[in-house]
Each structure stands twice: as C-alpha cells, then as structure tokens.
Amino acid sequence: MKKFPEGFLWGAATASYQVEGDIENNDWAQAARERRVPVCGRACDHYNRYEEDFDIAKSLRHNAHRFSVEWSRIEPEEGKFNEDAMLHYRKVLEALRVRNITPLITLWHFTLPLWFSESGGFERKDSPEIFARYCAYVVSKLGDLCTNFSTINEPSVYGSNGWLRGSWPPFKRFALTDRVSITNSGRTFESKAHKGMEPLFLYFRVMKNLARAHNFAYREIKKLSLETNVNFVHHVIVFDANGNPLNKLKAAIANHFWTHVFMKRTKGHYDSIGLNYYFYTKFGDRRAWRKTDMDWNFAPERIYDALMMLKRYKKPIYIAEAGLADATDSGRAEYITKQVDAAWRAIQDGVDVRSHIYWSLLDNYEWALGFEKRFGLVAVDYSTLLRTVRPSAQVYKAICEQNGLE
Ligand code: BGC
C-alpha cells in the first residue's frame, strides 16, 4: 500500500466564473457580449446548487475542496464591497464545514470586475494596491471559516494568454508567439486579437505587477492573521529535452521564464506553493504521444518532475489542479492513478506534498473553448443541469478513502 501522510487533502477544484453562472459584470462576460469568447450564461448553476455538488464530493470521500470567489461580485464598483456576496460565500464555507471538507480558497481565478479591466487591469500602476485591498477584504470576512488562501491562479497562463497569444481578455497578441504556441487556449478567437510589438512590453509590465500584487496581498493578509496559509497557484509546465545540448538549453530557458522568474519575484512571500500541472513537453521529442481531448500529451506521471522543480523552494506544495479533458472517461482513471503514484514517489524523494486536488469536480466552462471540453469527475448535462458521477470518480474515491494507492 502506498500510503500518503496523515491529514493529506484529497478533493477537486472549481472556479467561480467556470461554474457559478449568471456573472455579467466581468471582463469575460463583456468579451462574450463582443463575441470574442463563448457565452458562459448559467454555466453549472453552481451558485445555487453548491449543496448538491458538495454532497456529491462528500459521497466521493473528498476531504478538501478548492474554489474561487468572484471578484466582480464582491467589488462590483471600485472600492465598494458587496456584503451580500460575502454572505453567499460564508454559506458556501458553512456547507463545506458541515460536511467536514476543508476549503482552499482562490481569491482571483482569471476574471476581473469590469471597472478594473476597463481602466487597465493589471497594466495599471496601482493594480497591486487595488488587488491587495480586495484580498484583505475577503480574508477579513472569511478568515474565520477558511485558513488556506491562494491569491492568484496561474500568473504565467494569465499573462501569456492575455498579452502574448491574445486568446483571452484583453486579447493583445505578440506576433512571434504564433510559432511557439504550446497550450490550447482557444485558437478560434485568436484571429480577432490586435497584433503587434507593444503586447510584449505590456506583458512584462503585467507579470511584474502580478508579482507585486501577490506580495502586497500576502503582506496584508498576514497582518490580519499570521496563521493563514497564503500562497499563489503556479502552473508549472515541465519543459524537457532529448540529449541535444541546444534542446537542453531551450528547456532550461523555458523553465526559467515560465516557472522560476515568478518564484524569485515573490520570494519570502508565500507559506506554501500551489501547483497546477497539465503539461509535459520535450524539445527534440519524436514520440507520438497519446493525447487528451485538449490535445495535450497524456503524461500524468510527469507531475513528479513538476514537484521536483519546486522542491528547491523548500515549502509545502499543494497540488491545486491536475486533470484532463476526457469526454468518454476512457483515460481518466488511469490518468489519476498514475498521477497519484507519481506524487507518492515525489513524497518518498523528499517533497512535502500536502494535497492532490483534481481539476475539476464538474464539467465546466473551459474559457475560450466554451463548454465542449469535459474535465469533470462529474458530468454535467447543460440543458437539464443534471449531474452524473463518472466511473473514474469511483476510482479516485477509493484513493481518497484509503489515503493512498494499492
Ligand atoms: C485553469 C482552469 C482550467 C484548466 C484546464 C487551468 O489552467 O486554472 O481554469 O479550466 O487549467 O484548462
């Protein structure tokens, strides 16, 4: 039996805009009105059905749940906070508490209130202060019910999709990126992006501001409560290479820019690290990879490499997202099992891993790709909103129940 440490957190994640439904005053809803991304609409109606969804999570023996709170609901106008939105999220946290499910809250998962995005968003010089004020407000209202907060979800993905690839708001596109595209974030919409050199400079500015925003938020949250576990969630791509020295150099440079630069900029400002793992890519690779529905390499075991890349930062690591789109559910159980096995190996090799949170609890709105991709342990029929637990969820349930693998 490959046992995980006592108290290990098992569960699944969601994010506000992708599941809640009826959010209209953020940059994604605006982009949908402009027909630049698919309409999200009522999504999974999780805003009203969270109890039912947490019952399912409980029945699947999850002892943790990661979700995000929606900035545009909480601060609909600059500096004006909405108490009702906080009451809602308090109810959500209560619903988790009565089910003995530990919450992990993400304060910002990609979507921006319109007042912020329309005034420049993270290009704004004062964006770090604005972001820190918002984070501190949320923690001051929810901190008694939750002790794990992540400030930012995936800064590298946010910056590159918004300012290099131009596939996400604010659709700025740096011409050269077309050649080095790795992730599938929604090709259909990229052609409408404005294209030029300027996005590259803005991208650097945004990445700097995101790091400062996290650092400021970290300090503000710590003023409220020293015990709160604060991190950001990093999307780590494992760039690998064959024996060719040039390819090795390419991989080292890619890992440096994608993963390590942000870690360095936030040094001293995280109590742990959130890890999202989806990609393994090898320069000079000739292998014909089996693919997920996102057309990503089916490489669950390479989460080991991602964990090893973060080991040097000597902090506990929370696997905050890991999963695949698999509409037929034919590879999900194998994917999860291999991935959990790899996480177990990393623990044996000295990495302090504290959680494995599958992406996602439910099928949901996959950003610029709309509702077609199916990441859920639970299938959602978008016309009836009926939830159906997929067979692979039972395999994961056994892992959660036993706190390990046979
Ligand atoms: C994001 C999720 C997204 C998932 C699958 C992660 O990059 O945090 O919001 O749905 O990957 O693409």
PDB file of N, CA and C in Angstrom, residues 229-313:
ATOM      1  N   ASN A 229      -2.544  30.169   5.847  1.00  0.00           N
ATOM      2  CA  ASN A 229      -1.619  29.649   4.838  1.00  0.00           C
ATOM      3  C   ASN A 229      -1.873  30.399   3.529  1.00  0.00           C
ATOM      4  N   VAL A 230      -0.895  31.198   3.115  1.00  0.00           N
ATOM      5  CA  VAL A 230      -1.079  32.018   1.907  1.00  0.00           C
ATOM      6  C   VAL A 230      -0.079  31.600   0.825  1.00  0.00           C
ATOM      7  N   ASN A 231      -0.600  31.393  -0.363  1.00  0.00           N
ATOM      8  CA  ASN A 231       0.290  31.071  -1.480  1.00  0.00           C
ATOM      9  C   ASN A 231      -0.297  31.653  -2.763  1.00  0.00           C
ATOM     10  N   PHE A 232       0.330  31.386  -3.869  1.00  0.00           N
ATOM     11  CA  PHE A 232      -0.317  31.592  -5.160  1.00  0.00           C
ATOM     12  C   PHE A 232      -0.248  30.249  -5.867  1.00  0.00           C
ATOM     13  N   VAL A 233      -1.045  30.094  -6.901  1.00  0.00           N
ATOM     14  CA  VAL A 233      -1.080  28.804  -7.578  1.00  0.00           C
ATOM     15  C   VAL A 233      -0.334  28.940  -8.904  1.00  0.00           C
ATOM     16  N   HIS A 234       0.711  28.157  -9.031  1.00  0.00           N
ATOM     17  CA  HIS A 234       1.592  28.264 -10.188  1.00  0.00           C
ATOM     18  C   HIS A 234       1.309  27.128 -11.167  1.00  0.00           C
ATOM     19  N   HIS A 235       1.198  27.480 -12.432  1.00  0.00           N
ATOM     20  CA  HIS A 235       1.015  26.472 -13.475  1.00  0.00           C
ATOM     21  C   HIS A 235       2.422  26.105 -13.941  1.00  0.00           C
ATOM     22  N   VAL A 236       2.851  24.900 -13.622  1.00  0.00           N
ATOM     23  CA  VAL A 236       4.211  24.505 -13.996  1.00  0.00           C
ATOM     24  C   VAL A 236       4.143  23.628 -15.245  1.00  0.00           C
ATOM     25  N   ILE A 237       4.812  24.078 -16.282  1.00  0.00           N
ATOM     26  CA  ILE A 237       4.974  23.217 -17.461  1.00  0.00           C
ATOM     27  C   ILE A 237       6.325  22.542 -17.294  1.00  0.00           C
ATOM     28  N   VAL A 238       6.370  21.251 -17.502  1.00  0.00           N
ATOM     29  CA  VAL A 238       7.667  20.586 -17.455  1.00  0.00           C
ATOM     30  C   VAL A 238       8.244  20.621 -18.869  1.00  0.00           C
ATOM     31  N   PHE A 239       9.262  21.465 -19.051  1.00  0.00           N
ATOM     32  CA  PHE A 239       9.983  21.501 -20.322  1.00  0.00           C
ATOM     33  C   PHE A 239      11.191  20.584 -20.193  1.00  0.00           C
ATOM     34  N   ASP A 240      11.243  19.611 -21.052  1.00  0.00           N
ATOM     35  CA  ASP A 240      12.314  18.624 -21.005  1.00  0.00           C
ATOM     36  C   ASP A 240      13.033  18.646 -22.362  1.00  0.00           C
ATOM     37  N   ALA A 241      14.111  17.890 -22.498  1.00  0.00           N
ATOM     38  CA  ALA A 241      14.826  17.872 -23.773  1.00  0.00           C
ATOM     39  C   ALA A 241      15.442  16.506 -24.008  1.00  0.00           C
ATOM     40  N   ASN A 242      15.683  16.193 -25.266  1.00  0.00           N
ATOM     41  CA  ASN A 242      16.454  14.985 -25.562  1.00  0.00           C
ATOM     42  C   ASN A 242      17.933  15.315 -25.291  1.00  0.00           C
ATOM     43  N   GLY A 243      18.842  14.464 -25.731  1.00  0.00           N
ATOM     44  CA  GLY A 243      20.259  14.669 -25.406  1.00  0.00           C
ATOM     45  C   GLY A 243      20.916  15.883 -26.052  1.00  0.00           C
ATOM     46  N   ASN A 244      20.306  16.442 -27.056  1.00  0.00           N
ATOM     47  CA  ASN A 244      20.887  17.564 -27.800  1.00  0.00           C
ATOM     48  C   ASN A 244      21.107  18.795 -26.898  1.00  0.00           C
ATOM     49  N   PRO A 245      22.360  19.295 -26.821  1.00  0.00           N
ATOM     50  CA  PRO A 245      22.651  20.411 -25.907  1.00  0.00           C
ATOM     51  C   PRO A 245      21.826  21.662 -26.195  1.00  0.00           C
ATOM     52  N   LEU A 246      21.535  21.910 -27.475  1.00  0.00           N
ATOM     53  CA  LEU A 246      20.731  23.080 -27.806  1.00  0.00           C
ATOM     54  C   LEU A 246      19.313  22.927 -27.235  1.00  0.00           C
ATOM     55  N   ASN A 247      18.772  21.733 -27.346  1.00  0.00           N
ATOM     56  CA  ASN A 247      17.433  21.484 -26.798  1.00  0.00           C
ATOM     57  C   ASN A 247      17.447  21.595 -25.273  1.00  0.00           C
ATOM     58  N   LYS A 248      18.548  21.146 -24.689  1.00  0.00           N
ATOM     59  CA  LYS A 248      18.647  21.251 -23.230  1.00  0.00           C
ATOM     60  C   LYS A 248      18.653  22.713 -22.802  1.00  0.00           C
ATOM     61  N   LEU A 249      19.349  23.515 -23.577  1.00  0.00           N
ATOM     62  CA  LEU A 249      19.392  24.941 -23.275  1.00  0.00           C
ATOM     63  C   LEU A 249      17.997  25.553 -23.420  1.00  0.00           C
ATOM     64  N   LYS A 250      17.318  25.170 -24.484  1.00  0.00           N
ATOM     65  CA  LYS A 250      15.949  25.684 -24.706  1.00  0.00           C
ATOM     66  C   LYS A 250      15.052  25.340 -23.516  1.00  0.00           C
ATOM     67  N   ALA A 251      15.145  24.089 -23.056  1.00  0.00           N
ATOM     68  CA  ALA A 251      14.294  23.649 -21.938  1.00  0.00           C
ATOM     69  C   ALA A 251      14.628  24.444 -20.681  1.00  0.00           C
ATOM     70  N   ALA A 252      15.925  24.663 -20.444  1.00  0.00           N
ATOM     71  CA  ALA A 252      16.323  25.392 -19.234  1.00  0.00           C
ATOM     72  C   ALA A 252      15.785  26.827 -19.288  1.00  0.00           C
ATOM     73  N   ILE A 253      15.885  27.444 -20.465  1.00  0.00           N
ATOM     74  CA  ILE A 253      15.392  28.825 -20.604  1.00  0.00           C
ATOM     75  C   ILE A 253      13.873  28.864 -20.405  1.00  0.00           C
ATOM     76  N   ALA A 254      13.192  27.920 -21.023  1.00  0.00           N
ATOM     77  CA  ALA A 254      11.724  27.896 -20.910  1.00  0.00           C
ATOM     78  C   ALA A 254      11.301  27.692 -19.457  1.00  0.00           C
ATOM     79  N   ASN A 255      11.934  26.761 -18.758  1.00  0.00           N
ATOM     80  CA  ASN A 255      11.579  26.538 -17.349  1.00  0.00           C
ATOM     81  C   ASN A 255      11.867  27.779 -16.515  1.00  0.00           C
ATOM     82  N   HIS A 256      12.977  28.435 -16.839  1.00  0.00           N
ATOM     83  CA  HIS A 256      13.336  29.632 -16.092  1.00  0.00           C
ATOM     84  C   HIS A 256      12.243  30.689 -16.228  1.00  0.00           C
ATOM     85  N   PHE A 257      11.884  30.994 -17.483  1.00  0.00           N
ATOM     86  CA  PHE A 257      10.914  32.077 -17.683  1.00  0.00           C
ATOM     87  C   PHE A 257       9.505  31.701 -17.253  1.00  0.00           C
ATOM     88  N   TRP A 258       9.111  30.459 -17.525  1.00  0.00           N
ATOM     89  CA  TRP A 258       7.722  30.092 -17.233  1.00  0.00           C
ATOM     90  C   TRP A 258       7.492  29.897 -15.728  1.00  0.00           C
ATOM     91  N   THR A 259       8.459  29.280 -15.064  1.00  0.00           N
ATOM     92  CA  THR A 259       8.217  28.914 -13.661  1.00  0.00           C
ATOM     93  C   THR A 259       9.061  29.713 -12.667  1.00  0.00           C
ATOM     94  N   HIS A 260      10.365  29.790 -12.896  1.00  0.00           N
ATOM     95  CA  HIS A 260      11.229  30.269 -11.819  1.00  0.00           C
ATOM     96  C   HIS A 260      11.245  31.790 -11.638  1.00  0.00           C
ATOM     97  N   VAL A 261      11.032  32.548 -12.718  1.00  0.00           N
ATOM     98  CA  VAL A 261      11.075  34.012 -12.572  1.00  0.00           C
ATOM     99  C   VAL A 261      10.030  34.471 -11.548  1.00  0.00           C
ATOM    100  N   PHE A 262       8.831  33.963 -11.656  1.00  0.00           N
ATOM    101  CA  PHE A 262       7.775  34.393 -10.734  1.00  0.00           C
ATOM    102  C   PHE A 262       8.082  33.935  -9.305  1.00  0.00           C
ATOM    103  N   MET A 263       8.659  32.766  -9.172  1.00  0.00           N
ATOM    104  CA  MET A 263       9.035  32.285  -7.829  1.00  0.00           C
ATOM    105  C   MET A 263      10.048  33.245  -7.199  1.00  0.00           C
ATOM    106  N   LYS A 264      10.980  33.709  -8.018  1.00  0.00           N
ATOM    107  CA  LYS A 264      12.013  34.612  -7.490  1.00  0.00           C
ATOM    108  C   LYS A 264      11.416  35.956  -7.106  1.00  0.00           C
ATOM    109  N   ARG A 265      10.524  36.440  -7.948  1.00  0.00           N
ATOM    110  CA  ARG A 265       9.928  37.757  -7.663  1.00  0.00           C
ATOM    111  C   ARG A 265       9.064  37.759  -6.409  1.00  0.00           C
ATOM    112  N   THR A 266       8.583  36.588  -6.028  1.00  0.00           N
ATOM    113  CA  THR A 266       7.693  36.529  -4.863  1.00  0.00           C
ATOM    114  C   THR A 266       8.410  35.938  -3.644  1.00  0.00           C
ATOM    115  N   LYS A 267       9.711  35.795  -3.760  1.00  0.00           N
ATOM    116  CA  LYS A 267      10.498  35.189  -2.676  1.00  0.00           C
ATOM    117  C   LYS A 267      10.160  35.810  -1.307  1.00  0.00           C
ATOM    118  N   GLY A 268       9.998  34.954  -0.317  1.00  0.00           N
ATOM    119  CA  GLY A 268       9.701  35.456   1.029  1.00  0.00           C
ATOM    120  C   GLY A 268       8.234  35.803   1.225  1.00  0.00           C
ATOM    121  N   HIS A 269       7.418  35.591   0.203  1.00  0.00           N
ATOM    122  CA  HIS A 269       6.012  35.972   0.279  1.00  0.00           C
ATOM    123  C   HIS A 269       5.059  34.810   0.025  1.00  0.00           C
ATOM    124  N   TYR A 270       5.446  33.634   0.406  1.00  0.00           N
ATOM    125  CA  TYR A 270       4.489  32.513   0.330  1.00  0.00           C
ATOM    126  C   TYR A 270       4.837  31.505   1.428  1.00  0.00           C
ATOM    127  N   ASP A 271       3.758  30.931   1.997  1.00  0.00           N
ATOM    128  CA  ASP A 271       3.953  29.932   3.055  1.00  0.00           C
ATOM    129  C   ASP A 271       3.998  28.535   2.469  1.00  0.00           C
ATOM    130  N   SER A 272       3.487  28.410   1.272  1.00  0.00           N
ATOM    131  CA  SER A 272       3.462  27.133   0.571  1.00  0.00           C
ATOM    132  C   SER A 272       3.372  27.484  -0.911  1.00  0.00           C
ATOM    133  N   ILE A 273       3.331  26.470  -1.748  1.00  0.00           N
ATOM    134  CA  ILE A 273       3.194  26.734  -3.193  1.00  0.00           C
ATOM    135  C   ILE A 273       2.014  25.914  -3.710  1.00  0.00           C
ATOM    136  N   GLY A 274       1.156  26.547  -4.493  1.00  0.00           N
ATOM    137  CA  GLY A 274       0.089  25.805  -5.166  1.00  0.00           C
ATOM    138  C   GLY A 274       0.610  25.371  -6.525  1.00  0.00           C
ATOM    139  N   LEU A 275       0.409  24.116  -6.871  1.00  0.00           N
ATOM    140  CA  LEU A 275       0.893  23.619  -8.162  1.00  0.00           C
ATOM    141  C   LEU A 275      -0.270  23.143  -9.024  1.00  0.00           C
ATOM    142  N   ASN A 276      -0.352  23.687 -10.224  1.00  0.00           N
ATOM    143  CA  ASN A 276      -1.269  23.142 -11.237  1.00  0.00           C
ATOM    144  C   ASN A 276      -0.403  22.478 -12.295  1.00  0.00           C
ATOM    145  N   TYR A 277      -0.687  21.230 -12.564  1.00  0.00           N
ATOM    146  CA  TYR A 277       0.120  20.518 -13.555  1.00  0.00           C
ATOM    147  C   TYR A 277      -0.752  19.953 -14.677  1.00  0.00           C
ATOM    148  N   TYR A 278      -0.408  20.291 -15.899  1.00  0.00           N
ATOM    149  CA  TYR A 278      -1.109  19.731 -17.060  1.00  0.00           C
ATOM    150  C   TYR A 278      -0.174  19.297 -18.192  1.00  0.00           C
ATOM    151  N   PHE A 279       0.989  19.961 -18.291  1.00  0.00           N
ATOM    152  CA  PHE A 279       1.802  19.788 -19.497  1.00  0.00           C
ATOM    153  C   PHE A 279       3.190  19.239 -19.269  1.00  0.00           C
ATOM    154  N   TYR A 280       3.524  18.333 -20.149  1.00  0.00           N
ATOM    155  CA  TYR A 280       4.906  17.890 -20.256  1.00  0.00           C
ATOM    156  C   TYR A 280       5.264  18.038 -21.729  1.00  0.00           C
ATOM    157  N   THR A 281       6.353  18.702 -21.995  1.00  0.00           N
ATOM    158  CA  THR A 281       6.746  18.853 -23.398  1.00  0.00           C
ATOM    159  C   THR A 281       8.255  18.719 -23.519  1.00  0.00           C
ATOM    160  N   LYS A 282       8.668  18.009 -24.541  1.00  0.00           N
ATOM    161  CA  LYS A 282      10.090  17.683 -24.650  1.00  0.00           C
ATOM    162  C   LYS A 282      10.644  18.198 -25.979  1.00  0.00           C
ATOM    163  N   PHE A 283      11.644  19.059 -25.895  1.00  0.00           N
ATOM    164  CA  PHE A 283      12.277  19.551 -27.126  1.00  0.00           C
ATOM    165  C   PHE A 283      13.042  18.398 -27.778  1.00  0.00           C
ATOM    166  N   GLY A 284      12.880  18.270 -29.084  1.00  0.00           N
ATOM    167  CA  GLY A 284      13.579  17.215 -29.818  1.00  0.00           C
ATOM    168  C   GLY A 284      12.913  15.856 -29.667  1.00  0.00           C
ATOM    169  N   ASP A 285      11.657  15.860 -29.226  1.00  0.00           N
ATOM    170  CA  ASP A 285      10.934  14.613 -28.981  1.00  0.00           C
ATOM    171  C   ASP A 285      10.326  14.079 -30.275  1.00  0.00           C
ATOM    172  N   ARG A 286      10.503  12.800 -30.525  1.00  0.00           N
ATOM    173  CA  ARG A 286       9.888  12.238 -31.744  1.00  0.00           C
ATOM    174  C   ARG A 286       8.704  11.336 -31.418  1.00  0.00           C
ATOM    175  N   ARG A 287       8.442  11.167 -30.128  1.00  0.00           N
ATOM    176  CA  ARG A 287       7.411  10.218 -29.722  1.00  0.00           C
ATOM    177  C   ARG A 287       6.025  10.683 -30.189  1.00  0.00           C
ATOM    178  N   ALA A 288       5.218   9.742 -30.648  1.00  0.00           N
ATOM    179  CA  ALA A 288       3.828  10.070 -30.996  1.00  0.00           C
ATOM    180  C   ALA A 288       3.005   9.905 -29.726  1.00  0.00           C
ATOM    181  N   TRP A 289       2.730  11.006 -29.081  1.00  0.00           N
ATOM    182  CA  TRP A 289       2.059  10.954 -27.783  1.00  0.00           C
ATOM    183  C   TRP A 289       0.586  10.615 -27.901  1.00  0.00           C
ATOM    184  N   ARG A 290       0.118   9.841 -26.946  1.00  0.00           N
ATOM    185  CA  ARG A 290      -1.325   9.704 -26.751  1.00  0.00           C
ATOM    186  C   ARG A 290      -1.791  11.075 -26.245  1.00  0.00           C
ATOM    187  N   LYS A 291      -2.979  11.518 -26.687  1.00  0.00           N
ATOM    188  CA  LYS A 291      -3.413  12.887 -26.352  1.00  0.00           C
ATOM    189  C   LYS A 291      -4.694  12.893 -25.517  1.00  0.00           C
ATOM    190  N   THR A 292      -4.855  13.938 -24.747  1.00  0.00           N
ATOM    191  CA  THR A 292      -6.131  14.158 -24.063  1.00  0.00           C
ATOM    192  C   THR A 292      -7.053  14.906 -25.034  1.00  0.00           C
ATOM    193  N   ASP A 293      -8.289  15.156 -24.635  1.00  0.00           N
ATOM    194  CA  ASP A 293      -9.212  15.884 -25.523  1.00  0.00           C
ATOM    195  C   ASP A 293      -8.761  17.321 -25.774  1.00  0.00           C
ATOM    196  N   MET A 294      -7.834  17.822 -24.979  1.00  0.00           N
ATOM    197  CA  MET A 294      -7.301  19.167 -25.210  1.00  0.00           C
ATOM    198  C   MET A 294      -6.127  19.112 -26.185  1.00  0.00           C
ATOM    199  N   ASP A 295      -5.803  17.904 -26.629  1.00  0.00           N
ATOM    200  CA  ASP A 295      -4.659  17.693 -27.494  1.00  0.00           C
ATOM    201  C   ASP A 295      -3.348  17.881 -26.732  1.00  0.00           C
ATOM    202  N   TRP A 296      -3.402  17.673 -25.455  1.00  0.00           N
ATOM    203  CA  TRP A 296      -2.196  17.761 -24.623  1.00  0.00           C
ATOM    204  C   TRP A 296      -1.636  16.349 -24.426  1.00  0.00           C
ATOM    205  N   ASN A 297      -0.309  16.249 -24.301  1.00  0.00           N
ATOM    206  CA  ASN A 297       0.315  14.946 -24.092  1.00  0.00           C
ATOM    207  C   ASN A 297      -0.241  14.275 -22.833  1.00  0.00           C
ATOM    208  N   PHE A 298      -0.528  13.017 -22.947  1.00  0.00           N
ATOM    209  CA  PHE A 298      -1.054  12.246 -21.814  1.00  0.00           C
ATOM    210  C   PHE A 298       0.159  11.830 -20.974  1.00  0.00           C
ATOM    211  N   ALA A 299       0.517  12.677 -20.026  1.00  0.00           N
ATOM    212  CA  ALA A 299       1.746  12.423 -19.258  1.00  0.00           C
ATOM    213  C   ALA A 299       1.539  12.666 -17.767  1.00  0.00           C
ATOM    214  N   PRO A 300       0.599  11.924 -17.162  1.00  0.00           N
ATOM    215  CA  PRO A 300       0.276  12.194 -15.750  1.00  0.00           C
ATOM    216  C   PRO A 300       1.460  12.002 -14.814  1.00  0.00           C
ATOM    217  N   GLU A 301       2.314  11.029 -15.119  1.00  0.00           N
ATOM    218  CA  GLU A 301       3.413  10.701 -14.201  1.00  0.00           C
ATOM    219  C   GLU A 301       4.474  11.804 -14.145  1.00  0.00           C
ATOM    220  N   ARG A 302       4.432  12.719 -15.125  1.00  0.00           N
ATOM    221  CA  ARG A 302       5.434  13.775 -15.135  1.00  0.00           C
ATOM    222  C   ARG A 302       5.161  14.850 -14.099  1.00  0.00           C
ATOM    223  N   ILE A 303       4.078  14.703 -13.371  1.00  0.00           N
ATOM    224  CA  ILE A 303       3.862  15.620 -12.243  1.00  0.00           C
ATOM    225  C   ILE A 303       5.019  15.461 -11.263  1.00  0.00           C
ATOM    226  N   TYR A 304       5.633  14.303 -11.307  1.00  0.00           N
ATOM    227  CA  TYR A 304       6.822  14.072 -10.475  1.00  0.00           C
ATOM    228  C   TYR A 304       7.886  15.131 -10.778  1.00  0.00           C
ATOM    229  N   ASP A 305       8.135  15.369 -12.059  1.00  0.00           N
ATOM    230  CA  ASP A 305       9.151  16.354 -12.461  1.00  0.00           C
ATOM    231  C   ASP A 305       8.757  17.759 -12.006  1.00  0.00           C
ATOM    232  N   ALA A 306       7.447  18.055 -12.118  1.00  0.00           N
ATOM    233  CA  ALA A 306       6.981  19.390 -11.703  1.00  0.00           C
ATOM    234  C   ALA A 306       7.223  19.570 -10.205  1.00  0.00           C
ATOM    235  N   LEU A 307       6.936  18.539  -9.442  1.00  0.00           N
ATOM    236  CA  LEU A 307       7.149  18.615  -7.988  1.00  0.00           C
ATOM    237  C   LEU A 307       8.636  18.767  -7.679  1.00  0.00           C
ATOM    238  N   MET A 308       9.451  18.051  -8.425  1.00  0.00           N
ATOM    239  CA  MET A 308      10.906  18.145  -8.209  1.00  0.00           C
ATOM    240  C   MET A 308      11.431  19.544  -8.564  1.00  0.00           C
ATOM    241  N   MET A 309      10.800  20.155  -9.570  1.00  0.00           N
ATOM    242  CA  MET A 309      11.230  21.512  -9.944  1.00  0.00           C
ATOM    243  C   MET A 309      10.960  22.508  -8.819  1.00  0.00           C
ATOM    244  N   LEU A 310       9.898  22.243  -8.059  1.00  0.00           N
ATOM    245  CA  LEU A 310       9.532  23.186  -6.989  1.00  0.00           C
ATOM    246  C   LEU A 310      10.196  22.848  -5.659  1.00  0.00           C
ATOM    247  N   LYS A 311      10.815  21.679  -5.585  1.00  0.00           N
ATOM    248  CA  LYS A 311      11.398  21.222  -4.303  1.00  0.00           C
ATOM    249  C   LYS A 311      12.424  22.216  -3.753  1.00  0.00           C
ATOM    250  N   ARG A 312      13.153  22.846  -4.678  1.00  0.00           N
ATOM    251  CA  ARG A 312      14.233  23.753  -4.260  1.00  0.00           C
ATOM    252  C   ARG A 312      13.721  24.938  -3.420  1.00  0.00           C
ATOM    253  N   TYR A 313      12.416  25.233  -3.513  1.00  0.00           N
ATOM    254  CA  TYR A 313      11.896  26.387  -2.767  1.00  0.00           C
ATOM    255  C   TYR A 313      11.559  26.055  -1.318  1.00  0.00           C
TER     256      TYR A 313
END
